[in-house]
Amino acid sequence: RPAGICISGEWLYVVDTGSRAIRKVHRSTGEAFTVTWLDKYEPVGITVSSATNNLYVTTATAILLVDSSTGLTSHLIGGGSAGGGFVDGPKDTARFYRPSLIYMERGGKSLIVADKYNHCVRRLHLEPSIMCHKCGLNASLDAESQPSCTLATITVNLTWSSSWGTFATTSP
């Protein structure tokens, strides 16, 4: 059950919720590989840092950092109780409740996360230390991200072709 995708260079990364795996598909050849298995987690969303090719993956209550080359996985922020929670702050105390969509802001210093059951959007500052804040009218942005952060409704049309066929999707 694919749940999230992102692209970096020649690779399409796919969160496979059903088998709890992160997969990568070569965009030219269609060859698929497993980056890592997440036995203790059910992955949902995924984004990639274009600078490091590290993957950031959302789970039920946490965000993981995955090295796309080695599959080495580490806990980045969140976790704690099985039911999640809503706590802003540093990585050791911040809590999420079903973070789903995740996006790397321009500049690579912040992640934007849709915290589904907390009904909010949250920003994770990655530098100088990992810190989580709810987004809103007074949310602070790093300098590189300011021009890219405006509220908008967009439509995404994605077409991907491989030896298996052509796939197309549109989001509202």
Tab-separated table of C-alpha atoms in Angstrom:
chain	number	residue	atom	x	y	z
A	1	ARG	CA	0.000	0.000	0.000
A	2	PRO	CA	1.942	3.033	-1.172
A	3	ALA	CA	1.164	6.006	1.041
A	4	GLY	CA	3.694	8.697	0.188
A	5	ILE	CA	6.199	9.520	-2.536
A	6	CYS	CA	9.023	11.953	-3.203
A	7	ILE	CA	11.625	12.376	-5.931
A	8	SER	CA	15.341	13.119	-5.763
A	9	GLY	CA	17.397	12.980	-8.939
A	10	GLU	CA	16.906	9.638	-10.676
A	11	TRP	CA	15.057	8.075	-7.728
A	12	LEU	CA	11.401	7.905	-6.782
A	13	TYR	CA	11.064	7.055	-3.073
A	14	VAL	CA	7.892	5.276	-1.939
A	15	VAL	CA	6.509	4.678	1.545
A	16	ASP	CA	4.979	1.189	1.499
A	17	THR	CA	2.669	1.232	4.524
A	18	GLY	CA	1.408	-2.331	4.054
A	19	SER	CA	4.844	-3.945	4.309
A	20	ARG	CA	6.343	-1.195	6.509
A	21	ALA	CA	9.108	-0.506	4.017
A	22	ILE	CA	10.774	2.387	2.247
A	23	ARG	CA	11.413	1.589	-1.398
A	24	LYS	CA	13.221	3.394	-4.195
A	25	VAL	CA	12.495	3.057	-7.884
A	26	HIS	CA	14.960	4.141	-10.550
A	27	ARG	CA	12.998	6.556	-12.714
A	28	SER	CA	14.645	5.519	-15.997
A	29	THR	CA	14.780	1.749	-15.628
A	30	GLY	CA	11.882	1.042	-13.263
A	31	GLU	CA	14.136	-1.133	-11.083
A	32	ALA	CA	12.872	-1.194	-7.492
A	33	PHE	CA	14.907	-1.678	-4.331
A	34	THR	CA	14.084	-1.768	-0.633
A	35	VAL	CA	15.904	0.993	1.266
A	36	THR	CA	14.869	-0.301	4.694
A	37	TRP	CA	12.197	-2.174	6.644
A	38	LEU	CA	10.529	-0.357	9.545
A	39	ASP	CA	9.380	-3.285	11.675
A	40	LYS	CA	8.266	-1.185	14.659
A	41	TYR	CA	6.710	1.627	12.642
A	42	GLU	CA	3.987	2.114	10.046
A	43	PRO	CA	5.385	4.742	7.659
A	44	VAL	CA	2.999	7.264	6.125
A	45	GLY	CA	4.694	10.316	4.622
A	46	ILE	CA	8.122	10.930	3.125
A	47	THR	CA	10.327	13.783	1.935
A	48	VAL	CA	13.973	14.006	0.929
A	49	SER	CA	16.756	16.506	1.524
A	50	SER	CA	18.244	17.412	-1.841
A	51	ALA	CA	21.504	18.358	-0.098
A	52	THR	CA	22.070	15.091	1.794
A	53	ASN	CA	19.602	12.624	0.203
A	54	ASN	CA	18.428	11.805	3.725
A	55	LEU	CA	14.791	10.740	3.913
A	56	TYR	CA	12.385	12.041	6.564
A	57	VAL	CA	9.518	9.621	7.237
A	58	THR	CA	6.369	10.157	9.305
A	59	THR	CA	4.923	7.337	11.425
A	60	ALA	CA	2.001	7.153	13.876
A	61	THR	CA	3.647	9.400	16.487
A	62	ALA	CA	7.193	10.128	15.312
A	63	ILE	CA	9.414	11.301	12.494
A	64	LEU	CA	12.350	9.132	11.448
A	65	LEU	CA	15.570	9.985	9.622
A	66	VAL	CA	16.618	7.396	7.015
A	67	ASP	CA	19.928	7.345	5.141
A	68	SER	CA	18.799	6.654	1.553
A	69	SER	CA	22.099	4.941	0.672
A	70	THR	CA	22.493	2.584	3.642
A	71	GLY	CA	18.959	2.315	5.039
A	72	LEU	CA	20.252	3.238	8.504
A	73	THR	CA	17.249	4.572	10.413
A	74	SER	CA	17.221	6.802	13.477
A	75	HIS	CA	14.513	8.424	15.563
A	76	LEU	CA	14.423	12.176	14.842
A	77	ILE	CA	11.561	13.559	16.951
A	78	GLY	CA	8.272	12.554	18.581
A	79	GLY	CA	7.258	9.120	19.766
A	80	GLY	CA	6.354	8.443	23.340
A	81	SER	CA	2.861	7.223	24.135
A	82	ALA	CA	1.114	4.950	21.655
A	83	GLY	CA	-1.737	7.439	21.302
A	84	GLY	CA	0.527	10.342	20.485
A	85	GLY	CA	0.065	13.826	21.834
A	86	PHE	CA	0.454	17.507	21.150
A	87	VAL	CA	3.579	19.055	22.639
A	88	ASP	CA	5.779	21.655	20.962
A	89	GLY	CA	9.425	21.909	21.915
A	90	PRO	CA	12.758	20.118	21.587
A	91	LYS	CA	13.102	16.666	20.067
A	92	ASP	CA	13.068	14.833	23.410
A	93	THR	CA	9.701	16.247	24.510
A	94	ALA	CA	7.796	17.090	21.284
A	95	ARG	CA	4.799	14.868	20.521
A	96	PHE	CA	2.676	14.257	17.410
A	97	TYR	CA	-0.613	12.476	16.788
A	98	ARG	CA	-0.579	10.898	13.339
A	99	PRO	CA	1.789	13.143	11.417
A	100	SER	CA	1.116	12.420	7.768
A	101	LEU	CA	2.317	14.700	4.987
A	102	ILE	CA	5.837	16.078	5.285
A	103	TYR	CA	7.707	18.643	3.180
A	104	MET	CA	11.306	19.932	3.237
A	105	GLU	CA	11.326	23.722	3.024
A	106	ARG	CA	13.610	25.488	0.598
A	107	GLY	CA	16.996	25.901	2.248
A	108	GLY	CA	16.765	22.504	3.939
A	109	LYS	CA	16.634	23.870	7.486
A	110	SER	CA	12.983	23.165	8.291
A	111	LEU	CA	10.342	20.506	7.719
A	112	ILE	CA	6.616	21.239	7.462
A	113	VAL	CA	4.448	18.442	8.892
A	114	ALA	CA	0.686	17.922	8.725
A	115	ASP	CA	-0.117	16.686	12.250
A	116	LYS	CA	-3.374	14.990	11.242
A	117	TYR	CA	-5.201	14.248	14.507
A	118	ASN	CA	-3.919	17.391	16.213
A	119	HIS	CA	-5.574	19.288	13.330
A	120	CYS	CA	-2.594	21.526	12.662
A	121	VAL	CA	0.508	22.126	10.596
A	122	ARG	CA	3.825	22.092	12.456
A	123	ARG	CA	7.333	23.241	11.600
A	124	LEU	CA	10.446	21.342	12.637
A	125	HIS	CA	13.537	23.497	12.726
A	126	LEU	CA	16.515	21.215	12.033
A	127	GLU	CA	19.234	23.775	12.790
A	128	PRO	CA	20.827	24.707	15.147
A	129	SER	CA	18.928	22.035	17.104
A	130	ILE	CA	15.769	20.083	16.377
A	131	MET	CA	12.750	22.048	17.620
A	132	CYS	CA	9.030	21.733	16.834
A	133	HIS	CA	6.479	24.593	16.695
A	134	LYS	CA	2.877	24.855	15.591
A	135	CYS	CA	2.574	27.004	12.458
A	136	GLY	CA	0.341	30.035	12.497
A	137	LEU	CA	0.276	33.752	11.948
A	138	ASN	CA	3.219	34.298	14.305
A	139	ALA	CA	5.278	31.245	13.280
A	140	SER	CA	8.938	32.074	12.717
A	141	LEU	CA	10.644	31.056	9.470
A	142	ASP	CA	14.289	30.649	8.632
A	143	ALA	CA	15.567	33.250	6.135
A	144	GLU	CA	15.691	30.883	3.132
A	145	SER	CA	12.127	29.698	3.740
A	146	GLN	CA	10.384	33.067	4.046
A	147	PRO	CA	9.808	33.662	0.315
A	148	SER	CA	8.347	30.176	-0.167
A	149	CYS	CA	5.831	30.192	2.701
A	150	THR	CA	2.475	31.493	1.602
A	151	LEU	CA	-0.925	29.889	1.914
A	152	ALA	CA	-2.164	28.529	-1.380
A	153	THR	CA	-4.244	25.802	-2.928
A	154	ILE	CA	-2.398	23.953	-5.652
A	155	THR	CA	-3.164	21.156	-8.049
A	156	VAL	CA	-0.454	18.591	-8.642
A	157	ASN	CA	-0.421	16.507	-11.821
A	158	LEU	CA	2.098	13.675	-11.722
A	159	THR	CA	2.848	11.394	-14.650
A	160	TRP	CA	5.458	8.694	-14.335
A	161	SER	CA	6.450	6.247	-17.055
A	162	SER	CA	8.437	3.036	-16.780
A	163	SER	CA	8.591	-0.353	-18.462
A	164	TRP	CA	5.483	-1.271	-16.406
A	165	GLY	CA	3.387	1.467	-17.948
A	166	THR	CA	2.435	5.082	-17.459
A	167	PHE	CA	0.833	6.272	-14.235
A	168	ALA	CA	-0.944	9.598	-13.759
A	169	THR	CA	-2.552	11.224	-10.741
A	170	THR	CA	-4.048	14.595	-9.887
A	171	SER	CA	-4.557	16.058	-6.443
A	172	PRO	CA	-7.040	18.828	-5.663
